[in-house]
PDB file of C-alpha atoms in Angstrom:
ATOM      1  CA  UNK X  28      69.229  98.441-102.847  1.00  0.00           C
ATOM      2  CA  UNK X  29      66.054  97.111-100.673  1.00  0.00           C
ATOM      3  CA  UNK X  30      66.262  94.682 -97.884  1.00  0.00           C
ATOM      4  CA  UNK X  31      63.827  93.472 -95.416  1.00  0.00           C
ATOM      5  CA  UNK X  32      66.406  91.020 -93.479  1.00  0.00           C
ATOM      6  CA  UNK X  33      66.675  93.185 -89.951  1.00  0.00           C
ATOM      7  CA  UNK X  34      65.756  90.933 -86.828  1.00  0.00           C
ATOM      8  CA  UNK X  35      64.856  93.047 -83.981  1.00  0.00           C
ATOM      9  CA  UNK X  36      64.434  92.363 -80.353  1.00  0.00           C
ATOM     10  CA  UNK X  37      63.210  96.223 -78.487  1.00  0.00           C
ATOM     11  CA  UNK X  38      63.213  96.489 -74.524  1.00  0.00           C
ATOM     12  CA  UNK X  39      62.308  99.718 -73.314  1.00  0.00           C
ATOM     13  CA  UNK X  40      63.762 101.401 -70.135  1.00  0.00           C
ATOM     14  CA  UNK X  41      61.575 104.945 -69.115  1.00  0.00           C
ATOM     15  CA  UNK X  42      63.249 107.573 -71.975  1.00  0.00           C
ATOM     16  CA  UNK X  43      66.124 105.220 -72.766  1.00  0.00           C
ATOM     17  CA  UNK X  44      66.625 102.204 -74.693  1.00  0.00           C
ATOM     18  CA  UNK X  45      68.076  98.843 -75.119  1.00  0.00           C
ATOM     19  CA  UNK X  46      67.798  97.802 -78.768  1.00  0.00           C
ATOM     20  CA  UNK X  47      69.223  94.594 -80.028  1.00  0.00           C
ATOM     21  CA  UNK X  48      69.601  91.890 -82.499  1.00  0.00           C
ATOM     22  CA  UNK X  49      72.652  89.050 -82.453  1.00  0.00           C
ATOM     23  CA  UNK X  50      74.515  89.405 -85.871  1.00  0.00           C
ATOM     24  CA  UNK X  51      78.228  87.394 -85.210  1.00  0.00           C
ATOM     25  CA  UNK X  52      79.459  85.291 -83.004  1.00  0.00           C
ATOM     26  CA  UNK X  53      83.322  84.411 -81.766  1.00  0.00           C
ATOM     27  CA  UNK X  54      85.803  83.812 -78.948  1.00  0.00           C
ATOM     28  CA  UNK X  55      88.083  86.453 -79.630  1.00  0.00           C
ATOM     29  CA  UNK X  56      85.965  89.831 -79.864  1.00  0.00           C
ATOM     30  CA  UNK X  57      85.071  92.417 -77.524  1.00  0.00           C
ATOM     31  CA  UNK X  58      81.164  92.643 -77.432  1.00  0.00           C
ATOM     32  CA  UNK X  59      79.385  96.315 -75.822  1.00  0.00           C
ATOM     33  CA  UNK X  60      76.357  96.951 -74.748  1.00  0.00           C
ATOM     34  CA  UNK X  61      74.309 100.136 -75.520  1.00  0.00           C
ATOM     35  CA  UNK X  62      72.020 102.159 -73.740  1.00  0.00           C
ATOM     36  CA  UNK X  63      70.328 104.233 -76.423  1.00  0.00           C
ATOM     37  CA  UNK X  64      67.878 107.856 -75.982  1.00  0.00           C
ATOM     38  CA  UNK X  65      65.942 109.279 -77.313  1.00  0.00           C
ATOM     39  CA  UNK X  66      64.243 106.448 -78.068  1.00  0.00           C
ATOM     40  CA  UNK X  67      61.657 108.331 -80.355  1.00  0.00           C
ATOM     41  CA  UNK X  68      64.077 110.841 -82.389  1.00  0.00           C
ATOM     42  CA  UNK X  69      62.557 113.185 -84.944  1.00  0.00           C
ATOM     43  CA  UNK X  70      63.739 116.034 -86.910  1.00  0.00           C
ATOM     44  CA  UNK X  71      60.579 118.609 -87.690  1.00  0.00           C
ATOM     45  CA  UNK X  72      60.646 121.328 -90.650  1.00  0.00           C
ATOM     46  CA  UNK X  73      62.468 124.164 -88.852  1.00  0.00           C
ATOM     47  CA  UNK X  74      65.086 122.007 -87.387  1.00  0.00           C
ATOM     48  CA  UNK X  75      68.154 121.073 -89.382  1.00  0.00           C
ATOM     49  CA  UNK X  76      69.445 118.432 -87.036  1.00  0.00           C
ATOM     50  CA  UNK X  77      68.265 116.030 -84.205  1.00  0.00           C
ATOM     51  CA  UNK X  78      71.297 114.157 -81.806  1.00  0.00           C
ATOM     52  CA  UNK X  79      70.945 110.592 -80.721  1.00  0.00           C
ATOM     53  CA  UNK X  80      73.344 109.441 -77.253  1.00  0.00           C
ATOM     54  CA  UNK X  81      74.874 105.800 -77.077  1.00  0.00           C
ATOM     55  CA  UNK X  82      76.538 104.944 -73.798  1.00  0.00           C
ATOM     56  CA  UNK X  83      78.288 101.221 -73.616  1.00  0.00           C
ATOM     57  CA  UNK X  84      77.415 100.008 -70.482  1.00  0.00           C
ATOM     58  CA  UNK X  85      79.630  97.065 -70.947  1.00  0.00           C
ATOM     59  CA  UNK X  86      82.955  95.968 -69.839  1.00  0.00           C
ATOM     60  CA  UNK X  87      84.969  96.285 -72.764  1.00  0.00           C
ATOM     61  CA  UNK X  88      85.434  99.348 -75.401  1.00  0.00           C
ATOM     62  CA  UNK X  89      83.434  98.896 -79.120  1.00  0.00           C
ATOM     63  CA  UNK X  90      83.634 100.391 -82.577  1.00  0.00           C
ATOM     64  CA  UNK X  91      80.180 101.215 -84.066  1.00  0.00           C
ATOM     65  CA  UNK X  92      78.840 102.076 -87.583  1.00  0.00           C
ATOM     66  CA  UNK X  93      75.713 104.099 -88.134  1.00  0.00           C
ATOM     67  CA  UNK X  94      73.710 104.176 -91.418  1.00  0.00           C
ATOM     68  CA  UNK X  95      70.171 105.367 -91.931  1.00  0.00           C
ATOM     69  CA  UNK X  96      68.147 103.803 -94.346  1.00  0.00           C
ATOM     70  CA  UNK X  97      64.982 105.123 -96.080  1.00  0.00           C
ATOM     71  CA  UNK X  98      62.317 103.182 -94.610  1.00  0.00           C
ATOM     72  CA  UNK X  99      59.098 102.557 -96.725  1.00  0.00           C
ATOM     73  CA  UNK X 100      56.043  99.484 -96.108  1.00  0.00           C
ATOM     74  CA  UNK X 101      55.844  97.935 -99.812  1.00  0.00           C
ATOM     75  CA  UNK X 102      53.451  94.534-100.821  1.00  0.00           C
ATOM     76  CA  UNK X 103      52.708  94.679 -96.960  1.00  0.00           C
ATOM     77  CA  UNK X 104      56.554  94.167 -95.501  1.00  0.00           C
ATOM     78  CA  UNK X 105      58.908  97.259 -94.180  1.00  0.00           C
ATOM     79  CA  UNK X 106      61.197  97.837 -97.382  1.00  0.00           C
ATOM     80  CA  UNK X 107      64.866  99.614 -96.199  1.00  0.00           C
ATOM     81  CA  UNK X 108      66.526 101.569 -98.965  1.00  0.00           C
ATOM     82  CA  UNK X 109      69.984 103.414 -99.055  1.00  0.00           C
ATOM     83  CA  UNK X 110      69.588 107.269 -99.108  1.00  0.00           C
ATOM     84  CA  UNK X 111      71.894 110.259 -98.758  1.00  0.00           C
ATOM     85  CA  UNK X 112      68.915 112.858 -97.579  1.00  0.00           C
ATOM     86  CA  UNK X 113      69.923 112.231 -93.828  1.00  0.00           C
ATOM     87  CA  UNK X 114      73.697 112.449 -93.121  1.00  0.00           C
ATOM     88  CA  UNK X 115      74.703 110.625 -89.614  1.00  0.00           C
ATOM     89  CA  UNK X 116      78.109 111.989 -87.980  1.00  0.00           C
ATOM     90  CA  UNK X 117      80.503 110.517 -87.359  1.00  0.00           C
ATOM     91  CA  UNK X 118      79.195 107.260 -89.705  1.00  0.00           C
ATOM     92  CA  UNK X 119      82.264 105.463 -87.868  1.00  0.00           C
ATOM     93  CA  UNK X 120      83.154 105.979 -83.919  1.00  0.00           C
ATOM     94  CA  UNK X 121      84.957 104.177 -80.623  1.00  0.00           C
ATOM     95  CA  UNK X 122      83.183 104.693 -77.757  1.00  0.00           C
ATOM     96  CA  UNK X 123      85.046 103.510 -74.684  1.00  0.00           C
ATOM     97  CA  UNK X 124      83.220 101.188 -71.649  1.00  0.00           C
ATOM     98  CA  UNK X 125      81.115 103.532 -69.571  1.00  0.00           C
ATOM     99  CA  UNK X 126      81.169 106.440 -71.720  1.00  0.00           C
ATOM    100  CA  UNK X 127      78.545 108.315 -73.898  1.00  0.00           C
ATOM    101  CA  UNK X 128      78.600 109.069 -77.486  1.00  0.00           C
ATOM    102  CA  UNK X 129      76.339 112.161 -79.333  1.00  0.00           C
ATOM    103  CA  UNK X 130      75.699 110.943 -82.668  1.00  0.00           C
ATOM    104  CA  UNK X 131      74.614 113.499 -84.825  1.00  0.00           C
ATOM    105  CA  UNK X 132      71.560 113.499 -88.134  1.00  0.00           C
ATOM    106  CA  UNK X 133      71.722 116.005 -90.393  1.00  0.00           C
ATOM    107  CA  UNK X 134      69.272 116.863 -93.404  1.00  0.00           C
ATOM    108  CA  UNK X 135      70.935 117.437 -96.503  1.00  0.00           C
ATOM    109  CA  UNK X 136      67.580 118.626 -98.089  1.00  0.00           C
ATOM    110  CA  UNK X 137      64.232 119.065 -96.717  1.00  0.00           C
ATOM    111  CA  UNK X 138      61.203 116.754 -96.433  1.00  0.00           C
ATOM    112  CA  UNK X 139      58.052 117.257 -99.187  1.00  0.00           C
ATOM    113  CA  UNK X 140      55.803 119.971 -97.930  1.00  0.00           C
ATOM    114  CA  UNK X 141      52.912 118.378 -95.789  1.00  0.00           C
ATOM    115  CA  UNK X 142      55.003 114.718 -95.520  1.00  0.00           C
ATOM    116  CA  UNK X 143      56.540 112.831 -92.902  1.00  0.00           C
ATOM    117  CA  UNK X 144      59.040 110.711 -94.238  1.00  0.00           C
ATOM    118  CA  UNK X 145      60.055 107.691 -92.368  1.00  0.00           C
ATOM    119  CA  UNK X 146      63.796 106.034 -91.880  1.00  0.00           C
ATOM    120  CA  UNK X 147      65.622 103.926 -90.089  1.00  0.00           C
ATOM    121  CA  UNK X 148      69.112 103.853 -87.967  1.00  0.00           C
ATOM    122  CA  UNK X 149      71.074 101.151 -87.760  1.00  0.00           C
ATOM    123  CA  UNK X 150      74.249 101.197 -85.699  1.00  0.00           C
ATOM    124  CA  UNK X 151      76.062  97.942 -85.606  1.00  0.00           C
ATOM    125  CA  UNK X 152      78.853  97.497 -83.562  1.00  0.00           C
ATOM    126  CA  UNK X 153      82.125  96.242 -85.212  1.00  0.00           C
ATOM    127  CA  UNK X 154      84.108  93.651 -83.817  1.00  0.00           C
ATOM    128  CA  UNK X 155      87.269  94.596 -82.273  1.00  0.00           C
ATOM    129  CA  UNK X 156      89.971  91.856 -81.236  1.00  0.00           C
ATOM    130  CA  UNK X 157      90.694  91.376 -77.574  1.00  0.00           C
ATOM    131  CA  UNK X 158      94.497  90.847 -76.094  1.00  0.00           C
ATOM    132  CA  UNK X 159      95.607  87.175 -75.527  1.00  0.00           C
ATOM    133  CA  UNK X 160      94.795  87.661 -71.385  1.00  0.00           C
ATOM    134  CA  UNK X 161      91.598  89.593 -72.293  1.00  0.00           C
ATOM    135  CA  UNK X 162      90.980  86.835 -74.492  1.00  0.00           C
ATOM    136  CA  UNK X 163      90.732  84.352 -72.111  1.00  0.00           C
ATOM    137  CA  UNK X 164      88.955  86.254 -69.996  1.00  0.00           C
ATOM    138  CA  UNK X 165      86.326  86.410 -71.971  1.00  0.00           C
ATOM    139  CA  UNK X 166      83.270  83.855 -72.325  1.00  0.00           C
ATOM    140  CA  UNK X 167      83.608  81.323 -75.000  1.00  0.00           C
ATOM    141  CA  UNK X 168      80.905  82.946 -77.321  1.00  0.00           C
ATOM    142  CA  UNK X 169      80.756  87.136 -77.620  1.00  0.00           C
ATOM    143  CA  UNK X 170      77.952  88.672 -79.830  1.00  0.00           C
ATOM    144  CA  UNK X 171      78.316  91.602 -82.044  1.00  0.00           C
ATOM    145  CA  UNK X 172      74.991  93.377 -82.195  1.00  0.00           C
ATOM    146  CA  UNK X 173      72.622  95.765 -83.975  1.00  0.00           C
ATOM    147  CA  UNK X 174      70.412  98.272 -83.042  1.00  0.00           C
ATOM    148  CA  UNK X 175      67.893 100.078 -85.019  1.00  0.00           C
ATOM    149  CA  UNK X 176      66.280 103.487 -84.280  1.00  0.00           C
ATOM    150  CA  UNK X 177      63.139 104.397 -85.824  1.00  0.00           C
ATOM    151  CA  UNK X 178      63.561 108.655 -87.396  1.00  0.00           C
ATOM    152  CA  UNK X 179      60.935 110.686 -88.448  1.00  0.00           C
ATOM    153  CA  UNK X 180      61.494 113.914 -90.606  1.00  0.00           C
ATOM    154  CA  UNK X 181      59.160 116.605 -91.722  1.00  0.00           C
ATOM    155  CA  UNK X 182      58.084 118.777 -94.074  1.00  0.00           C
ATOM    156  CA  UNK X 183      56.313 122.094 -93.773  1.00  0.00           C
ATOM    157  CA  UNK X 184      52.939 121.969 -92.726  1.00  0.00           C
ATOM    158  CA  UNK X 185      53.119 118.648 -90.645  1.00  0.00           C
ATOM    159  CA  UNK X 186      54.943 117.719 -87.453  1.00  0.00           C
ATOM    160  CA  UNK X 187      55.804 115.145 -84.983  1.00  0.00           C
ATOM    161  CA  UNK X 188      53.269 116.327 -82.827  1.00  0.00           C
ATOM    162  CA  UNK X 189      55.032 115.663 -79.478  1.00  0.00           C
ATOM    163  CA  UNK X 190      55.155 119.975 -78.867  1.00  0.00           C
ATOM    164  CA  UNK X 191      52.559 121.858 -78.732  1.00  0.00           C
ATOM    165  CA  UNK X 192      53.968 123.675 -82.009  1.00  0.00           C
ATOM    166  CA  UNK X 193      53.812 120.685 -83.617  1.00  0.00           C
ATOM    167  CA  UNK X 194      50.700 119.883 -82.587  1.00  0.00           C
ATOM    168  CA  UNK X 195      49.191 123.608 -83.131  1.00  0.00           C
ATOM    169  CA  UNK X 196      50.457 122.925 -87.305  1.00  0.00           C
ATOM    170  CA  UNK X 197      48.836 119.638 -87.194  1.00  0.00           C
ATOM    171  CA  UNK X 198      45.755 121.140 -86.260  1.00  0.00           C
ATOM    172  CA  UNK X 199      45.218 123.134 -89.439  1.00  0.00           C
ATOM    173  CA  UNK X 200      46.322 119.976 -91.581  1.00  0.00           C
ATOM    174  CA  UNK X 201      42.909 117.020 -91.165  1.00  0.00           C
ATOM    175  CA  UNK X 202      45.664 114.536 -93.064  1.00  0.00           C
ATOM    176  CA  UNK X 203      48.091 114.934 -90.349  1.00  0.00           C
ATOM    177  CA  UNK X 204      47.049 111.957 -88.263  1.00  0.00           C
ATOM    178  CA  UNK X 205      47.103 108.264 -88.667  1.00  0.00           C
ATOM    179  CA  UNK X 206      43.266 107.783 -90.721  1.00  0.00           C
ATOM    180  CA  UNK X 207      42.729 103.714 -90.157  1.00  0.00           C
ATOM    181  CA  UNK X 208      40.703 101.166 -92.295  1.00  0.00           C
ATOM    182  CA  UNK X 209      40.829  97.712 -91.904  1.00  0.00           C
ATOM    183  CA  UNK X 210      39.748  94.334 -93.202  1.00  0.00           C
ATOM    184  CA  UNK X 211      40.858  90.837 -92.910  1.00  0.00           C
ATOM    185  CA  UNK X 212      41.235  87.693 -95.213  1.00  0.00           C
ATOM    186  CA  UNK X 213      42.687  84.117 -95.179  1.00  0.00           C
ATOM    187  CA  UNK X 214      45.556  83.106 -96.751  1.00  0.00           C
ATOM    188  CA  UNK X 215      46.423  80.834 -98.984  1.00  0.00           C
ATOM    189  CA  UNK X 216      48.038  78.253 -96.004  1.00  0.00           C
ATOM    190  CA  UNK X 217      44.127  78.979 -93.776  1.00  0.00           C
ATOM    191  CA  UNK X 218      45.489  81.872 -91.742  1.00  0.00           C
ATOM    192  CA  UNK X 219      43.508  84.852 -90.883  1.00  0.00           C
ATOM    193  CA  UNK X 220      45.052  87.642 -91.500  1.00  0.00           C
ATOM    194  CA  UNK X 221      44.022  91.465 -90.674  1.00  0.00           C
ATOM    195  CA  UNK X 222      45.141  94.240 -92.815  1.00  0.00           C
ATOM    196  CA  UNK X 223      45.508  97.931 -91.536  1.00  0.00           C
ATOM    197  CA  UNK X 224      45.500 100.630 -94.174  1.00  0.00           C
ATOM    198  CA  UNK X 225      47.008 104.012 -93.153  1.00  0.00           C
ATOM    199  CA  UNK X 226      45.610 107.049 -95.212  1.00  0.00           C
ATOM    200  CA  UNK X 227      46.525 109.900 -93.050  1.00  0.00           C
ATOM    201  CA  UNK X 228      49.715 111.508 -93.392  1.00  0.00           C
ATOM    202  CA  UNK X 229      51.526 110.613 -89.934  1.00  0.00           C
ATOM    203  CA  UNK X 230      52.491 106.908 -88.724  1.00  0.00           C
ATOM    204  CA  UNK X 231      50.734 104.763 -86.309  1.00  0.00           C
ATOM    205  CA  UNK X 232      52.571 102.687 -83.921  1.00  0.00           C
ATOM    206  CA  UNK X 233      49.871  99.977 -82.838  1.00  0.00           C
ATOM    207  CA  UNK X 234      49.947  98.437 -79.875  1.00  0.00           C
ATOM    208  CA  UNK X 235      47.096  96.258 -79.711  1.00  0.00           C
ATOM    209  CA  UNK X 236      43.416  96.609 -80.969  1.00  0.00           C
ATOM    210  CA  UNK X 237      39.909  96.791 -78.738  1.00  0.00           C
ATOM    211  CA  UNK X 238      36.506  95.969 -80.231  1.00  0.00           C
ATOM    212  CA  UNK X 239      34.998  98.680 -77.892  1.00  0.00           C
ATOM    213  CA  UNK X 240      36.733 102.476 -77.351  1.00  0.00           C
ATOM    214  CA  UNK X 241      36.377 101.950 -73.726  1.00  0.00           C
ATOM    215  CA  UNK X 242      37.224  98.297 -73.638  1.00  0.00           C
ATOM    216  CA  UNK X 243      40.099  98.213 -70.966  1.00  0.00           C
ATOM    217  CA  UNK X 244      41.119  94.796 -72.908  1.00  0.00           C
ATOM    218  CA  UNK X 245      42.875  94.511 -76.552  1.00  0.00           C
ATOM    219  CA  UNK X 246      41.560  91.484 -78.719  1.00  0.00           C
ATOM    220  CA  UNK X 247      42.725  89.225 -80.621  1.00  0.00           C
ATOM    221  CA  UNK X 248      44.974  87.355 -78.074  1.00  0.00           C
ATOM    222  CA  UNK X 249      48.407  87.959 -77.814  1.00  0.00           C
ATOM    223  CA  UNK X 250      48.829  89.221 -81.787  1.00  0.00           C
ATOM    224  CA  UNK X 251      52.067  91.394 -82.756  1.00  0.00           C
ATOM    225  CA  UNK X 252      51.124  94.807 -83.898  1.00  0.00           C
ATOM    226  CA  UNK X 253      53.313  98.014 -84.948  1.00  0.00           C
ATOM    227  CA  UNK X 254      54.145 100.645 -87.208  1.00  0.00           C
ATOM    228  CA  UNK X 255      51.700 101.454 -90.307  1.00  0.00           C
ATOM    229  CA  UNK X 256      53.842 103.927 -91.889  1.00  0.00           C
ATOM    230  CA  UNK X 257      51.570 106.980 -93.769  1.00  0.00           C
ATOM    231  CA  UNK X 258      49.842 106.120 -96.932  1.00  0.00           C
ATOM    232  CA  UNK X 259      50.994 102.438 -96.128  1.00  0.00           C
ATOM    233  CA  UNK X 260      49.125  99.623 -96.007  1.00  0.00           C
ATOM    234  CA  UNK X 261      50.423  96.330 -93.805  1.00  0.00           C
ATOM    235  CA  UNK X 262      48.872  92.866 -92.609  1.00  0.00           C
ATOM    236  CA  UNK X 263      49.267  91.314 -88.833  1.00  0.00           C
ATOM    237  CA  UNK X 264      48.363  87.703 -88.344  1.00  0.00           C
ATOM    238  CA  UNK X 265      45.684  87.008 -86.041  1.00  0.00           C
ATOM    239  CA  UNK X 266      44.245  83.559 -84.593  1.00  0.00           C
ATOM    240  CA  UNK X 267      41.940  81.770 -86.948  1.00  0.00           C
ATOM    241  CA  UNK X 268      39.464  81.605 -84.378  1.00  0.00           C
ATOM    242  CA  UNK X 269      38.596  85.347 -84.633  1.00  0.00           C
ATOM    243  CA  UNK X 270      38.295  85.507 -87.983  1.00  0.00           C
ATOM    244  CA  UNK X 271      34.461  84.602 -88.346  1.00  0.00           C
ATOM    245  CA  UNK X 272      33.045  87.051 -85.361  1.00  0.00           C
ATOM    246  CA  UNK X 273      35.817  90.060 -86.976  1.00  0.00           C
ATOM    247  CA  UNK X 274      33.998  90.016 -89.924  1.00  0.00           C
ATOM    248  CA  UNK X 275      30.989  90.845 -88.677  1.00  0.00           C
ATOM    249  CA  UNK X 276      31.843  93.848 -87.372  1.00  0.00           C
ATOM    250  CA  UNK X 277      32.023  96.954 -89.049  1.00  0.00           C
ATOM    251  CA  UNK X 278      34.223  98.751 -86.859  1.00  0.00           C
ATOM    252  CA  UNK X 279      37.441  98.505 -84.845  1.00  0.00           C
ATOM    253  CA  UNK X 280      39.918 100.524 -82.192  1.00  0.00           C
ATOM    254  CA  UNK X 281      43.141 100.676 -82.827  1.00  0.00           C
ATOM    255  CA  UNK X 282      45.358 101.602 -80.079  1.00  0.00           C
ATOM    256  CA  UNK X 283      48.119 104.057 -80.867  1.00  0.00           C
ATOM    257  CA  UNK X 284      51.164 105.212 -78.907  1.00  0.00           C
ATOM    258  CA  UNK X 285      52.457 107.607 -81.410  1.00  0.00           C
ATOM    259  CA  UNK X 286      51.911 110.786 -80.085  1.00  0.00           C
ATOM    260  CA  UNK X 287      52.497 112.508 -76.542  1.00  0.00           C
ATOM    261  CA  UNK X 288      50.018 109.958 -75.161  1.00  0.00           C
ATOM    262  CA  UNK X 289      48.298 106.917 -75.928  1.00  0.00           C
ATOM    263  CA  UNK X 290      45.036 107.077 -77.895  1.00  0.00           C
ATOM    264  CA  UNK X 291      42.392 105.267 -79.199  1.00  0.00           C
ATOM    265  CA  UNK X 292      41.608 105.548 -83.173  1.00  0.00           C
ATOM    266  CA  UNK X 293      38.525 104.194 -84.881  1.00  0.00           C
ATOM    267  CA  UNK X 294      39.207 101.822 -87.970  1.00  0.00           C
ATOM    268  CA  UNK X 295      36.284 101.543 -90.276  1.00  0.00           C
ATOM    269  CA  UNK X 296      35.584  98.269 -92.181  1.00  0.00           C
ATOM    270  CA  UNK X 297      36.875  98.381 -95.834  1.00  0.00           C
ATOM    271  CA  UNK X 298      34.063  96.944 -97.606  1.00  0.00           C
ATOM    272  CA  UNK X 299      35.336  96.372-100.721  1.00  0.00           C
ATOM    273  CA  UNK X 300      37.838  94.630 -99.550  1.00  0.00           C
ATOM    274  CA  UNK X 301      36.130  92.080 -98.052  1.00  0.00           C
TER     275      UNK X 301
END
């Protein structure tokens, strides 16, 4: 089963956190908040497992549920499939207000040699009913919420490349980096809209885009980048009124924070896509 139907709101705190979306609403249920780390979880080849904390920092105790979904980028939109190659434990818990949970992902087989395979977390938090007194204690209107935790696992010959062993394998591997073309179109309603092909063999987490390497400002206004999974190919609206002077260029920078620092990457004009 595929669904694309996850609305996500991310605020990050340092190495820690706060991921949420608002799924139910009702007078009568306790609602927790979650402070989440590490925010970036991976599991490379050697390593079997990877563990994820949850502390509720809010007032009342919650239930949660965690599932992880195969996550793949398909006719340009993030595609989430159910899978059974990562194993979350426990897949049901109650975590009490002010205390921490370790959630634990397990492989139950290993990545393709040479691939990083992409999924995603989500923990919802189940409802649970509140006393009478508690009750009216409570405000009016209590969210449940979701959260959703990007995972990355790997297979021999690649890695996350946030240790230097990691990064030592992905030296000897030239597809084991995000490897960026780009070109943009109009729609059918008028709006530009610039496409980002990923050949390399690792992700790229965009946050913005520079028309110069050194260029200590990122174009295109205040357009919403992200994650171009490997050998994935996905589209970002931009304003119309950069579409003319974009495609005269031949080359862009894309700015990626998904390493163990920010970088800049060149993108290269698809011309046959134009």
């Amino acid at each position: 089963m595929f669904f694309n139907t996850l609305t996500l709101k991310n605020t990050l705190q340092g190495s820690s956190v706060f991921l949420s979306a608002v799924l139910i609403a009702s007078p009568v249920f306790a609602q927790a908040t979650f402070l989440i780390w590490p925010i970036y979880p991976k599991i490379e080849s050697q390593e079997k497992a990877t563990a994820i904390w949850l502390q509720n920092t809010g007032k009342s105790d919650a239930m949660i549920q965690v599932r992880v979904f195969e996550w793949t980028q398909e006719l340009y939109k993030d595609q989430y499939a159910e899978q059974n190659k990562i194993i979350p434990s426990p897949p049901v818990a109650k975590i009490k207000a002010g205390e921490k949970h370790m959630l634990r992902l397990t492989k139950a087989e290993n990545a393709t040699d040479g691939k990083e395979q992409a999924y995603r977390i989500i923990v919802d938090e189940l409802p649970i009913k509140l006393s009478e007194d508690e009750a009216k204690a409570a405000s009016k209107v209590n969210f449940q919420m979701r959260y959703s935790i990007p995972l990355f696992v790997y297979g021999k010959e690649i890695g996350s490349g946030l240790n230097e062993l990691s990064q030592k394998l992905n030296e000897k591997n030239p597809s084991a980096k995000p490897i960026l073309t780009w070109w943009v179109n109009k729609n059918p309603q008028g709006k530009a809209e610039l496409f980002i092909k990923n050949s390399g063999q690792k992700f790229t987490r965009l946050s913005g885009i520079k028309l110069k390497p050194e260029a200590t400002q990122v174009a295109f206004d205040n357009a919403s980048f992200g994650y171009v999974l490997a050998q994935s190919t996905m589209k970002f609206e931009i304003d119309i009124k950069h579409f003319d002077s974009i495609k005269q260029r031949h080359v862009l920078y894309a700015v990626d924070s998904s390493g163990s620092k920010s970088q800049v990457i060149e993108m290269k004009l698809d011309e046959a896509r134009q």
